[in-house]
Short mmCIF file of C-alpha atoms and ligand atoms in Angstrom, two decimals:
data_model
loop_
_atom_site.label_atom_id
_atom_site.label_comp_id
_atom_site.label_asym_id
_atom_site.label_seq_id
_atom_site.Cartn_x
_atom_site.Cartn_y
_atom_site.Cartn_z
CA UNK A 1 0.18 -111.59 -26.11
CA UNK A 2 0.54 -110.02 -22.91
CA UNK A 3 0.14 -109.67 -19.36
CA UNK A 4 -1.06 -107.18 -16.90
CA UNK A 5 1.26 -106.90 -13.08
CA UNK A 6 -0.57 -105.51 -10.12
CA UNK A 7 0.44 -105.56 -6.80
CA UNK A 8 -2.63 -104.73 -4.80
CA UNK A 9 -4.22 -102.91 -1.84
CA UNK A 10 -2.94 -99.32 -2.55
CA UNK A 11 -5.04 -96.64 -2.10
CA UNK A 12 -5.42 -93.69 -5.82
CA UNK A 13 -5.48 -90.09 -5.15
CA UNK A 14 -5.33 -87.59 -8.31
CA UNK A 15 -7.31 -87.34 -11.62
CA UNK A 16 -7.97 -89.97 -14.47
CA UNK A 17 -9.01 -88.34 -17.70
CA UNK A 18 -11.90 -90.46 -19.71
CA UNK A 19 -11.39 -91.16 -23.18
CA UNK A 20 -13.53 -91.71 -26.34
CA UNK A 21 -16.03 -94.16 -26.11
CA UNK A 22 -15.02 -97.37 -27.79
CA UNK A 23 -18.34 -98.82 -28.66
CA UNK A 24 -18.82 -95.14 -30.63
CA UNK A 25 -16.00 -94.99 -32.59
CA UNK A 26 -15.94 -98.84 -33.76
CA UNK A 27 -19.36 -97.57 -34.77
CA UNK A 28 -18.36 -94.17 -36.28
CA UNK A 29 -15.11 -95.76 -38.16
CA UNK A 30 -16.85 -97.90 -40.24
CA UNK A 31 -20.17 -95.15 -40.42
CA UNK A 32 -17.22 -92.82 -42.72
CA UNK A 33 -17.37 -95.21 -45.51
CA UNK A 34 -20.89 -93.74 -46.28
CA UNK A 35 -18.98 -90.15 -46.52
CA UNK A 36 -18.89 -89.25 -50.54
CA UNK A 37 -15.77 -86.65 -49.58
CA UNK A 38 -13.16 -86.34 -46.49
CA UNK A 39 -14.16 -86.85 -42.76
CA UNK A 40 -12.66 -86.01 -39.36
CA UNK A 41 -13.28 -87.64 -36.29
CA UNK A 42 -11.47 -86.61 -33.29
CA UNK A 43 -11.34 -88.46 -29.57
CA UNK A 44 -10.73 -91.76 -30.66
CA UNK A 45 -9.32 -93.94 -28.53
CA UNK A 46 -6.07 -95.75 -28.92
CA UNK A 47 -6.82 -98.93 -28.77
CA UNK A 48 -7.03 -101.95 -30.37
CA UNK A 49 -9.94 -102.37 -31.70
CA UNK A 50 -9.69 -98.97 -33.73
CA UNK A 51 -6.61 -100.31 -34.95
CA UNK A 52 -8.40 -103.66 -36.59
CA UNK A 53 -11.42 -101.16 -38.10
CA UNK A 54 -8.09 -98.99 -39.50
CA UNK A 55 -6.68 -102.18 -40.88
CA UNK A 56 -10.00 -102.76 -42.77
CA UNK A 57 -10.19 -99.01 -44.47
CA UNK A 58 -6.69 -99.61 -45.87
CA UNK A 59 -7.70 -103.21 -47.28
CA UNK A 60 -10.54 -101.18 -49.09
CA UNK A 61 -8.21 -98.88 -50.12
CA UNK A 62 -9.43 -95.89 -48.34
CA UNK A 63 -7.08 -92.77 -47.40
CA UNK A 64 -6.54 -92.76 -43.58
CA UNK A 65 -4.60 -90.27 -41.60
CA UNK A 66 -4.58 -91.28 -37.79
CA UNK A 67 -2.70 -88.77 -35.97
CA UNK A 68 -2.99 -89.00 -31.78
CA UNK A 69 -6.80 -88.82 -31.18
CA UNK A 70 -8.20 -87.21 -34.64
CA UNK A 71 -8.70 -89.74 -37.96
CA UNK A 72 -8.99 -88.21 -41.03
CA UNK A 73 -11.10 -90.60 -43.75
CA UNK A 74 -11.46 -90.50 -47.19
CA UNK A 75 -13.26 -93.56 -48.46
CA UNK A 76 -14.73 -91.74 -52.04
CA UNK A 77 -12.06 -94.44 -53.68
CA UNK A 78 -12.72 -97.39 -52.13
CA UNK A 79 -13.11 -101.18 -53.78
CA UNK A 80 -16.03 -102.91 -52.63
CA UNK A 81 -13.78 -105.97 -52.13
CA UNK A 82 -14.49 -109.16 -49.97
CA UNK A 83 -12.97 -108.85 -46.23
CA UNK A 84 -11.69 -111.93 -45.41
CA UNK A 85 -12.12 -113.70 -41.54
CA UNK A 86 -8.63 -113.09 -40.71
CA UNK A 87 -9.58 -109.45 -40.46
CA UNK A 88 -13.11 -109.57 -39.42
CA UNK A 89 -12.77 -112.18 -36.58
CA UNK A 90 -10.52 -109.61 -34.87
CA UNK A 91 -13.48 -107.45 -33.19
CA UNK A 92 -17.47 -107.79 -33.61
CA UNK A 93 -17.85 -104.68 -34.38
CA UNK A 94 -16.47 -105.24 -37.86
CA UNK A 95 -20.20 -105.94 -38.76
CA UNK A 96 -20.89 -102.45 -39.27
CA UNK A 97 -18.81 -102.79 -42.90
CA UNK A 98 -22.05 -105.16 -43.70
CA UNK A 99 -24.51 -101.22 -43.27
CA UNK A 100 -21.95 -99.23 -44.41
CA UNK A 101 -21.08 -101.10 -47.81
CA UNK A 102 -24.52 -102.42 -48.18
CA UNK A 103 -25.78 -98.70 -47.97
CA UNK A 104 -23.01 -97.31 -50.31
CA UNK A 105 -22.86 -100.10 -52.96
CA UNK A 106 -25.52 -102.39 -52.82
CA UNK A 107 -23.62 -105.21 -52.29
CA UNK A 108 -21.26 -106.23 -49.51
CA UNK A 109 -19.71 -109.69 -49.26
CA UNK A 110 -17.38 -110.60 -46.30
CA UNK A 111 -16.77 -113.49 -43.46
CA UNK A 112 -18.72 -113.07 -39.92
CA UNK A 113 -17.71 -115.22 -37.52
CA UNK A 114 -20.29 -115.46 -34.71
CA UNK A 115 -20.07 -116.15 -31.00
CA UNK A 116 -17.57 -114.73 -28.46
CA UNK A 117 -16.93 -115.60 -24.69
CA UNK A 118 -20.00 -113.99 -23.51
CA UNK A 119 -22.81 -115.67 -25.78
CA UNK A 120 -23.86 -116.70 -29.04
CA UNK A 121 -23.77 -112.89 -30.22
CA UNK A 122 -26.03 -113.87 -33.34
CA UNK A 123 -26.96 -110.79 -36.04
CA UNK A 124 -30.30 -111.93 -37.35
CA UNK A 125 -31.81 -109.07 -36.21
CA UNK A 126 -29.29 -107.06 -38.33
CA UNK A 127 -30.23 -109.06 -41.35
CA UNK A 128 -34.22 -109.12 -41.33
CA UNK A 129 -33.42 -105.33 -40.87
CA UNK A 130 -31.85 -105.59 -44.41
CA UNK A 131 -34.16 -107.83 -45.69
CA UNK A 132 -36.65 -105.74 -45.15
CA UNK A 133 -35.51 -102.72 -46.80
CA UNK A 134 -35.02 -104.95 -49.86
CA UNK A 135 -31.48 -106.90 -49.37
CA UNK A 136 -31.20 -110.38 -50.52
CA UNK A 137 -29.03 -112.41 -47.93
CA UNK A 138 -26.85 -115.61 -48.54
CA UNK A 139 -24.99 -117.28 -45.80
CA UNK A 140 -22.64 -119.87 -46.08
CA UNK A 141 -20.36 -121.16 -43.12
CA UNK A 142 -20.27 -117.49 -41.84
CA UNK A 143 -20.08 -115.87 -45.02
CA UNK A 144 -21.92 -113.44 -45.81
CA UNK A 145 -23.04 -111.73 -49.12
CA UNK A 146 -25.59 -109.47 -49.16
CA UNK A 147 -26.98 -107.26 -52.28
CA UNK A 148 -29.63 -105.02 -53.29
CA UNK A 149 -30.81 -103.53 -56.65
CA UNK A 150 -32.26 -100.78 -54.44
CA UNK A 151 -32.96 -100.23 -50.67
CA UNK A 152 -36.31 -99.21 -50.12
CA UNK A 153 -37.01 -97.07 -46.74
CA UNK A 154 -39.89 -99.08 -44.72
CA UNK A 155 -40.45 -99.70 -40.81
CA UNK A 156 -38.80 -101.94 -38.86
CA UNK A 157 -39.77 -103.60 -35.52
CA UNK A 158 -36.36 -104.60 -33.90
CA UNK A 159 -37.13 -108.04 -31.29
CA UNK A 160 -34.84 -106.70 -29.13
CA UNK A 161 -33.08 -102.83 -28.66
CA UNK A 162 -30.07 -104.16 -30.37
CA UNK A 163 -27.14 -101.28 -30.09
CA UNK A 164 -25.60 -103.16 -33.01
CA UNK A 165 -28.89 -103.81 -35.55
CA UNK A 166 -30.09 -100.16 -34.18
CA UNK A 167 -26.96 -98.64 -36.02
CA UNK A 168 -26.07 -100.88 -38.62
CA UNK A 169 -29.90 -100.40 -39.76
CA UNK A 170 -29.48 -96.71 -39.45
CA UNK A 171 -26.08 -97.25 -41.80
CA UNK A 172 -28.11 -99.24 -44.20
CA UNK A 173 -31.04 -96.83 -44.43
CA UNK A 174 -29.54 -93.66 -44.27
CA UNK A 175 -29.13 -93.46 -47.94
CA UNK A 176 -32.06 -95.97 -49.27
CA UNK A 177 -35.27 -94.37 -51.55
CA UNK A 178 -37.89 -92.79 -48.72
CA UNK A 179 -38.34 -93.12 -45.03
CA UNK A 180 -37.16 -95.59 -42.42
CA UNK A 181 -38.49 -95.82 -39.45
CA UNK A 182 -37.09 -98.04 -36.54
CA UNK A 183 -39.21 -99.53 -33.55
CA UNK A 184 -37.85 -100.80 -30.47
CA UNK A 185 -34.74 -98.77 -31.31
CA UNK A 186 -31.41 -99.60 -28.96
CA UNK A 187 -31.06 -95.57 -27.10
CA UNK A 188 -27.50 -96.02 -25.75
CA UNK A 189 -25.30 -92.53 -26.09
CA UNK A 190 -23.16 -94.32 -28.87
CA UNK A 191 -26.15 -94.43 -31.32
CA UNK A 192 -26.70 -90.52 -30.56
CA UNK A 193 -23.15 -90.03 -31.59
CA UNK A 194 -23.33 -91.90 -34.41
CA UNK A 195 -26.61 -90.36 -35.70
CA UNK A 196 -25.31 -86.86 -35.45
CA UNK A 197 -22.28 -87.94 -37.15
CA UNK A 198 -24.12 -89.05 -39.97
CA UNK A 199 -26.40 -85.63 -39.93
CA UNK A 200 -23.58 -83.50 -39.80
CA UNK A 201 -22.69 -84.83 -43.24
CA UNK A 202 -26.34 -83.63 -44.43
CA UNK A 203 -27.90 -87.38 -43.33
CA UNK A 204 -31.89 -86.69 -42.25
CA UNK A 205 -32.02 -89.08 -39.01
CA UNK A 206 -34.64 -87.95 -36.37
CA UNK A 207 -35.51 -89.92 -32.89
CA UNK A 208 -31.82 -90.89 -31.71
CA UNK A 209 -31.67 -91.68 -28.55
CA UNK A 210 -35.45 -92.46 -28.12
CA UNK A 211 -36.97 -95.98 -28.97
CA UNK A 212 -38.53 -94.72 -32.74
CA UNK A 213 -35.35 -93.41 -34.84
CA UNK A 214 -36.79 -92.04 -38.64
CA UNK A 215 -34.14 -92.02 -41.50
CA UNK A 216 -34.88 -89.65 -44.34
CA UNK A 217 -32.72 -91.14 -47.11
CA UNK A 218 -30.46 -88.72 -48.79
CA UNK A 219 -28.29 -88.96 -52.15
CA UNK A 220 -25.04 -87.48 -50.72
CA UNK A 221 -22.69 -87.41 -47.94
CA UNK A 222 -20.69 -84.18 -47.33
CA UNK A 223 -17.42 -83.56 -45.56
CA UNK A 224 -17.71 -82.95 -42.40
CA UNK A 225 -15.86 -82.30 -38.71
CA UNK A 226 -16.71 -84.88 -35.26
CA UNK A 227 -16.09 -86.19 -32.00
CA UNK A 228 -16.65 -89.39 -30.15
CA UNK A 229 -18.10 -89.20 -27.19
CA UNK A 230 -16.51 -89.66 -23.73
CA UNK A 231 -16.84 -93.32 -22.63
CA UNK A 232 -19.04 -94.10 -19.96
CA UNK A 233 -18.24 -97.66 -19.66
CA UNK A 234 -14.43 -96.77 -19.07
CA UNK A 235 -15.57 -93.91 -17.10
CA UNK A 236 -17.96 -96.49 -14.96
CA UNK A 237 -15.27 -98.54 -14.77
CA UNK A 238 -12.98 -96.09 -12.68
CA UNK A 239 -15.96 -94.92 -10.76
CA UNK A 240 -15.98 -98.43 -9.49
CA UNK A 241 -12.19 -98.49 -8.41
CA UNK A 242 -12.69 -95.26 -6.98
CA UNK A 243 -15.72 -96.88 -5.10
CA UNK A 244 -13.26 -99.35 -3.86
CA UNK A 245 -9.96 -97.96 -3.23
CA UNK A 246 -10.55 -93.45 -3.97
CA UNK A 247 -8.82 -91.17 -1.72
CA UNK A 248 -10.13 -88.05 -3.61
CA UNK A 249 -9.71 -89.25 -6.66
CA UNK A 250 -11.50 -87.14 -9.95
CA UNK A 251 -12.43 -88.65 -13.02
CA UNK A 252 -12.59 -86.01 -15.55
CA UNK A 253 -14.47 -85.65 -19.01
CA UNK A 254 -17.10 -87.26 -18.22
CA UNK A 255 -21.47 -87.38 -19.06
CA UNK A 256 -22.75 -87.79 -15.55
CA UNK A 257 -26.09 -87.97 -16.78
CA UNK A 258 -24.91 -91.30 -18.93
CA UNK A 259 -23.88 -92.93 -15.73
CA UNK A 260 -27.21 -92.62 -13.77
CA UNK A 261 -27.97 -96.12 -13.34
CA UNK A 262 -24.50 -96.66 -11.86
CA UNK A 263 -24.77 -93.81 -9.76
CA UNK A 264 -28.12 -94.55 -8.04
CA UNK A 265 -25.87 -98.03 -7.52
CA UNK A 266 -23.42 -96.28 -5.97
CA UNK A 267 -25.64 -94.11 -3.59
CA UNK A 268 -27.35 -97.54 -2.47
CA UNK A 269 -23.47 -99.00 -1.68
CA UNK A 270 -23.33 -95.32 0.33
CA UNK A 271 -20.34 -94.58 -1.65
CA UNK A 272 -19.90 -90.63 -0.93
CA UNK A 273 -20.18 -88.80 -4.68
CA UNK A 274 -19.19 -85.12 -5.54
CA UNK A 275 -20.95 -85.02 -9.25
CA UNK A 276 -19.33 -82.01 -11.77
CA UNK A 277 -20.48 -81.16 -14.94
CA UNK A 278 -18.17 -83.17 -16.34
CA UNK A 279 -16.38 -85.26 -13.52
CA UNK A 280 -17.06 -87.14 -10.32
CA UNK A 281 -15.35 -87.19 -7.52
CA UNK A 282 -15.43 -90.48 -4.94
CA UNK A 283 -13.67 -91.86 -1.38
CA UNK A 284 -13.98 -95.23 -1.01
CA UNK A 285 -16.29 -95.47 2.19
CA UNK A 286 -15.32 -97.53 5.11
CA UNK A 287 -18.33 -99.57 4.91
CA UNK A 288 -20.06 -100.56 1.24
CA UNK A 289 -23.70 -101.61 1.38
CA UNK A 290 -24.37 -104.95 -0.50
CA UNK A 291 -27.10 -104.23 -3.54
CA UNK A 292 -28.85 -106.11 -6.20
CA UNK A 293 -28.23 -105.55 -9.60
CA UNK A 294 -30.11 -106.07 -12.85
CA UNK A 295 -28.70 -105.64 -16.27
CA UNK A 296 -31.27 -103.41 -19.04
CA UNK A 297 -31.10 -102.07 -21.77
CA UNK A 298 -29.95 -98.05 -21.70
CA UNK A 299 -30.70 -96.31 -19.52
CA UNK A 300 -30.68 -99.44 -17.15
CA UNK A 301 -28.01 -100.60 -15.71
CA UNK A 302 -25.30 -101.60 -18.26
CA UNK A 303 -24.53 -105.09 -19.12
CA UNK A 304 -20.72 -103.48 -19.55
CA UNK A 305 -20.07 -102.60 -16.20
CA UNK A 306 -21.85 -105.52 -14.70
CA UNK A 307 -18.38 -107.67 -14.47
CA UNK A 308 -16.70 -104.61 -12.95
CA UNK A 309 -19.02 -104.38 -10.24
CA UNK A 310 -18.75 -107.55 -9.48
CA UNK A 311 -15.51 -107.31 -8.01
CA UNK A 312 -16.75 -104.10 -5.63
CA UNK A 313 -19.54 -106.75 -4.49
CA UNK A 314 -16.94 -108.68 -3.23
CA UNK A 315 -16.33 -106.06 -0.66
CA UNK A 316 -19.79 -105.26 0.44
CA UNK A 317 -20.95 -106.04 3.82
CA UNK A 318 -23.33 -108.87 3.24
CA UNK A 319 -24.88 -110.51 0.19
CA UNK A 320 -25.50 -108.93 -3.39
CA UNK A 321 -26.97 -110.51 -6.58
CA UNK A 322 -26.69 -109.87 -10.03
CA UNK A 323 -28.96 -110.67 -12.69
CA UNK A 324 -27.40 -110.39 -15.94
CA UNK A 325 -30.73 -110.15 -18.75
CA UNK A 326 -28.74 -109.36 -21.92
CA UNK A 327 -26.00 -112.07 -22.55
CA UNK A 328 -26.26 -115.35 -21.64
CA UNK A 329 -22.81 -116.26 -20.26
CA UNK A 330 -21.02 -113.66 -18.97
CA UNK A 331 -20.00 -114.53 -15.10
CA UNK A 332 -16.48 -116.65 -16.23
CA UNK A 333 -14.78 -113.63 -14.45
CA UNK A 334 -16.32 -114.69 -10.78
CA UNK A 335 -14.71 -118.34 -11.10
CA UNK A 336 -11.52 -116.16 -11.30
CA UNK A 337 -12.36 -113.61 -8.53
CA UNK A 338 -12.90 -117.04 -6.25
CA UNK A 339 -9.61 -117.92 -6.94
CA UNK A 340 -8.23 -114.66 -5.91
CA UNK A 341 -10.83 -115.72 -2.32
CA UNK A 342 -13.99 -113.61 -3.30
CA UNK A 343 -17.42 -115.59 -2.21
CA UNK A 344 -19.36 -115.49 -5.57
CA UNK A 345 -21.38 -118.35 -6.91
CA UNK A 346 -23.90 -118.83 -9.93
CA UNK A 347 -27.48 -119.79 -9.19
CA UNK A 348 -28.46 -120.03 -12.04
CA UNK A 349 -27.71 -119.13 -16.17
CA UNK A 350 -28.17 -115.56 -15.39
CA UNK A 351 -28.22 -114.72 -11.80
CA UNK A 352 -25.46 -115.09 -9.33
CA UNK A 353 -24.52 -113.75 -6.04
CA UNK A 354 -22.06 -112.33 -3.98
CA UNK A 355 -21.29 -112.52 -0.32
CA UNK A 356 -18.66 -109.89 1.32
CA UNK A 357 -16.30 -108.22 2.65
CA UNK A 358 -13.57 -110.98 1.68
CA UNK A 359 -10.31 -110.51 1.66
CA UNK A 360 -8.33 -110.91 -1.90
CA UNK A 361 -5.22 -112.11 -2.51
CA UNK A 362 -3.22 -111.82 -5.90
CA UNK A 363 -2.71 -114.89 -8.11
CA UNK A 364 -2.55 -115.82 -11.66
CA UNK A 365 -6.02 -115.13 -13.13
CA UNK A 366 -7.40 -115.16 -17.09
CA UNK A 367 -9.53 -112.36 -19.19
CA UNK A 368 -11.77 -114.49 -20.62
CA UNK A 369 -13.32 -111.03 -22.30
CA UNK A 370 -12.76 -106.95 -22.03
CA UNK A 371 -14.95 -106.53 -19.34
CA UNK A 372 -13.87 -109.78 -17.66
CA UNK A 373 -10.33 -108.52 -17.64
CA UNK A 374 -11.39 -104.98 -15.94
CA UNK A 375 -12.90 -106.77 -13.25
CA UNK A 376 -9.67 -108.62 -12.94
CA UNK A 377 -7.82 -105.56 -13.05
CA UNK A 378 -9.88 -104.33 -10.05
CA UNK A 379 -9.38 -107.52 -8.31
CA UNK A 380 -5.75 -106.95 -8.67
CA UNK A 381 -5.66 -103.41 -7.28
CA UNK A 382 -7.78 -104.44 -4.16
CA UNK A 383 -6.00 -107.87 -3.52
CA UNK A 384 -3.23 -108.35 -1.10
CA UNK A 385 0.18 -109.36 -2.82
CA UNK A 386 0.85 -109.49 -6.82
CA UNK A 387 -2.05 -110.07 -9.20
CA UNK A 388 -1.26 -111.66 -12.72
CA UNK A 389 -3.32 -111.33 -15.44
CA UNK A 390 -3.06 -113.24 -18.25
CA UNK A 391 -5.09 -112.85 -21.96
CA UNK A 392 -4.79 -108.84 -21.30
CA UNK A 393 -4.56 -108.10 -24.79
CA UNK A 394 -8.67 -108.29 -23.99
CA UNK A 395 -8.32 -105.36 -22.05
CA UNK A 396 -6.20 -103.39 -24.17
CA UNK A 397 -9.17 -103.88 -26.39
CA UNK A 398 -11.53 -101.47 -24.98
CA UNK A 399 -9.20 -99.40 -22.28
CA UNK A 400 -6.82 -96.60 -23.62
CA UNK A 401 -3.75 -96.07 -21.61
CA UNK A 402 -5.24 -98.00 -18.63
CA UNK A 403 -1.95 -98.90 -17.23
CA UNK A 404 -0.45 -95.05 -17.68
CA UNK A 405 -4.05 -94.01 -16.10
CA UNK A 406 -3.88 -95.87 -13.25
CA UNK A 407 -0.28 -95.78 -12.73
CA UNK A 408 -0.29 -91.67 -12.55
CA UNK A 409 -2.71 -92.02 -9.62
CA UNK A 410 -0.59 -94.58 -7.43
CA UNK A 411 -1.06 -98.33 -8.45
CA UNK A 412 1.75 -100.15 -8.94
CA UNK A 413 0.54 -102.20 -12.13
CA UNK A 414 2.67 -102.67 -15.19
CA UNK A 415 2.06 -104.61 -19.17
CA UNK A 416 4.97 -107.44 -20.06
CA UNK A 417 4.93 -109.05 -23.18
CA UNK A 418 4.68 -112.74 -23.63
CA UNK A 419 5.86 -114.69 -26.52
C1 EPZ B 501 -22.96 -103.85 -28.06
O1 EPZ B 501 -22.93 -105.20 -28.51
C2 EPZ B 501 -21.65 -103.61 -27.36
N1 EPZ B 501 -20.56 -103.79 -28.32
C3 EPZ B 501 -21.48 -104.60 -26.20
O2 EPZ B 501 -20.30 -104.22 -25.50
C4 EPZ B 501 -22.65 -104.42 -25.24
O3 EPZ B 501 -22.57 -105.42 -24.22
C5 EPZ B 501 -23.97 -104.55 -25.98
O4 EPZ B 501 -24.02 -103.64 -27.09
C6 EPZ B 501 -25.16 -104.25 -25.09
O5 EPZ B 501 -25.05 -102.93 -24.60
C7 EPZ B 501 -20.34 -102.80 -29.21
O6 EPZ B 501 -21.01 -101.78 -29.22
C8 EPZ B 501 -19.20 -103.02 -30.16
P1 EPZ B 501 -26.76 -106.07 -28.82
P2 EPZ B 501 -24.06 -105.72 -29.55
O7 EPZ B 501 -26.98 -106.24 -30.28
O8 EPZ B 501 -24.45 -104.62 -30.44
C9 EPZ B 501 -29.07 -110.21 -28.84
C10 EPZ B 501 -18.18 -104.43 -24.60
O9 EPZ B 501 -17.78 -105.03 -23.60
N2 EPZ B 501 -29.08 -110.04 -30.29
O10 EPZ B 501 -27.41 -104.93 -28.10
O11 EPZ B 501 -23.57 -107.00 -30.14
C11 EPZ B 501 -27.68 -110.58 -28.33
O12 EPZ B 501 -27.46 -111.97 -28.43
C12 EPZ B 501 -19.17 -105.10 -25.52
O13 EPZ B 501 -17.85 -103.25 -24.94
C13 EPZ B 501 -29.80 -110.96 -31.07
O14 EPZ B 501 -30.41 -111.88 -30.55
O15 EPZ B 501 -25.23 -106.02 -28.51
C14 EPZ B 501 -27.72 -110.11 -26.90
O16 EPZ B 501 -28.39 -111.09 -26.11
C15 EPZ B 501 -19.52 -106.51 -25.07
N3 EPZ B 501 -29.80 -110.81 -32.43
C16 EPZ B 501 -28.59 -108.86 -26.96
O17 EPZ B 501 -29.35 -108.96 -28.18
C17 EPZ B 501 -29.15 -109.78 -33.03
O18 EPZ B 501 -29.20 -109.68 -34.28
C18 EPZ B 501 -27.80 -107.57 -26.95
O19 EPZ B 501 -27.12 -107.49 -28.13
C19 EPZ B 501 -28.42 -108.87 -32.23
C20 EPZ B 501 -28.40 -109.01 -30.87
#
């Protein structure tokens, strides 16, 4: 386990580079597997949760070569063999094995525990996706095996734009007999990556990015070069400490037009912007407006970042709300920004609000999730006196380098390992 250090109120000048996006490549990782020959897939992130997908490749026996950012994968050898919970609990994301192995051998079998810290996080719409293009499901105490004798392209009407049934549907169909066409498809930049991923290997997906993806299915996979995209929740996430504590700082490698709906945020909070092709530059302002904000679907404003904002809400001049419409219980992290002497309370299930400035000072907090503990983080770098977080192996989940990152552009924050 460990902890994250931070003592506070310090002012970051310089540059902080943006990584691969981590919801992409725990997407693209498993997305190989469909690959009949050798892929390469450079900008991943190091972090953990690539680390638990890696783990899972070499349990099927596939041939991985991880060298700094680039993976090579070859997974033409694999065993179709049961993952067990011990290695499947580790990240949610591990549910994209269920497309990818479904797709490539008609059968996958492996344990799914539900449920996290920030709702239920139930996959039914993943499975009526593969019911319908002829799987036969059986579920017992959150295991999974699900078969086929053939998948059968047909359309689907997703409930909901799930990002995780939009790809794992796209995994299961991309190689099924005929056409697939999704409805009320999930249009986040992450499925885009995935989908060209998938083309560049001679996959026939059309619509990515819009609400109606079609799969063409296709009988083979060839080798083939890509990149994850740059993260726009980490980058969001530094555009937010920038918004709080910048003094010229850059953050490089960026999509600006990913980050719109945080943007327009940030105009409304009269945070001063100098928008690049590929960076943003931000000064904290003297004075932040106080805004409301309410979670979408892409290209609303993300669920992701809606913790991290939280904490620059706490510094507005007068009274924000959030209303947080895609997961049911994600405001634990403003019970520990109170602690810390922020003015947030709940008013219901899934609105709260905020009342600023306030003045925070470091104590002993807990990550209840990722994006929990980058709110913390934030906290911690605004806060007067040290800031400990504890559970920070949550944010080591979905932020590479953060503490190098922030370090190189003047916080005083540092990792210790606990027993
Ligand atoms: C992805 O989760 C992300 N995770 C989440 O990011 C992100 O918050 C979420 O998309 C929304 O953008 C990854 O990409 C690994 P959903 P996912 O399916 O795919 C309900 C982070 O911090 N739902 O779009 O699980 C669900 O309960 C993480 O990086 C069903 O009801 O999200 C939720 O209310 C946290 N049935 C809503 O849809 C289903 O079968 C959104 O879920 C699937 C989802």
């Amino acid at each position: 386990m460990h902890k994250i250090i931070i003592e506070g109120n310090r002012k970051l000048s310089g540059e902080i580079k943006i990584s691969g996006s981590k919801n992409s490549a725990v997407a693209l990782v498993p997305a190989a597997v469909l690959c009949d020959e050798k892929v390469s897939i450079a900008n991943i992130p190091n972090i953990s949760d690539v680390d638990s997908l890696e783990q899972i490749l070499n349990y099927l026996g596939a041939y991985v070569d991880r060298n700094g950012d680039i993976i090579k994968i070859d997974s033409s050898k694999i065993e179709n063999k049961v993952i067990p919970e011990e290695i499947s609990k580790k990240l949610r994301a591990s549910y994209y094995f269920m497309g990818a192995l479904l797709s490539k051998f008609k059968k996958v079998e492996m344990y799914f525990p539900g449920g996290c810290s920030i709702g239920e996080r139930p996959i039914n719409l993943h499975l009526k996706g593969f019911e319908a293009l002829g799987a036969k499901i059986e579920e017992k105490e959150n295991f999974f095996r699900i078969t086929a004798d053939k998948l059968v392209g047909t359309k689907i009407n997703l409930d909901f734009a799930s990002v995780g049934a939009t790809i794992n549907l796209i995994l299961a169909a991309v190689k099924a007999e005929g056409t697939t066409i999704i409805a009320n498809a999930a249009k986040e930049p992450h499925i885009v990556n995935v989908a060209t991923f998938l083309n560049n290997m001679g996959a026939k997906i059309s619509g990515a990015g819009t609400s109606e993806i079609k799969i063409e299915g296709v009988k083979y996979l060839h080798s083939c070069f890509h990149e994850v995209v740059p993260d726009y929740i980490e980058a969001g996430t530094y555009m937010i400490i920038a918004s709080a504590l910048g003094n010229n700082l850059k953050i490089s490698n960026i999509i600006p037009d990913h980050l719109e709906a945080l943007i327009s945020k940030l105009e409304e909070m009269d945070v001063p912007m100098q928008i690049g092709v590929d960076y943003i530059k931000i000064d904290s302002p003297v004075c932040l407006k106080p805004v409301n904000i309410k979670t979408q679907v892409y290209p609303g404003f993300p669920t992701d970042l809606q913790q991290p904002m939280a904490t620059l809400l706490t510094q507005a001049d007068g009274v924000s709300t959030i209303h947080e419409t895609i997961w049911e219980n994600r405001f634990l992290n403003l019970f520990e920004l109170n602690k810390m002497g922020a003015k947030a309370s709940l008013l219901s299930n899934s609105k709260a609000s905020i009342s600023g400035p306030s003045e925070l000072i470091g104590k002993t907090v807990m990550a209840t999730d990722l994006r929990a503990g980058a709110s913390l983080v934030i906290a911690g770098l605004l806060a007067k006196g040290t800031t400990i977080i504890e559970n920070a192996d949550y944010i080591l989940r979905g932020y590479e380098n953060i503490i190098e990152k922030l370090s190189k552009v003047g916080a005083k924050i540092s990792l210790e390992e606990i027993e």
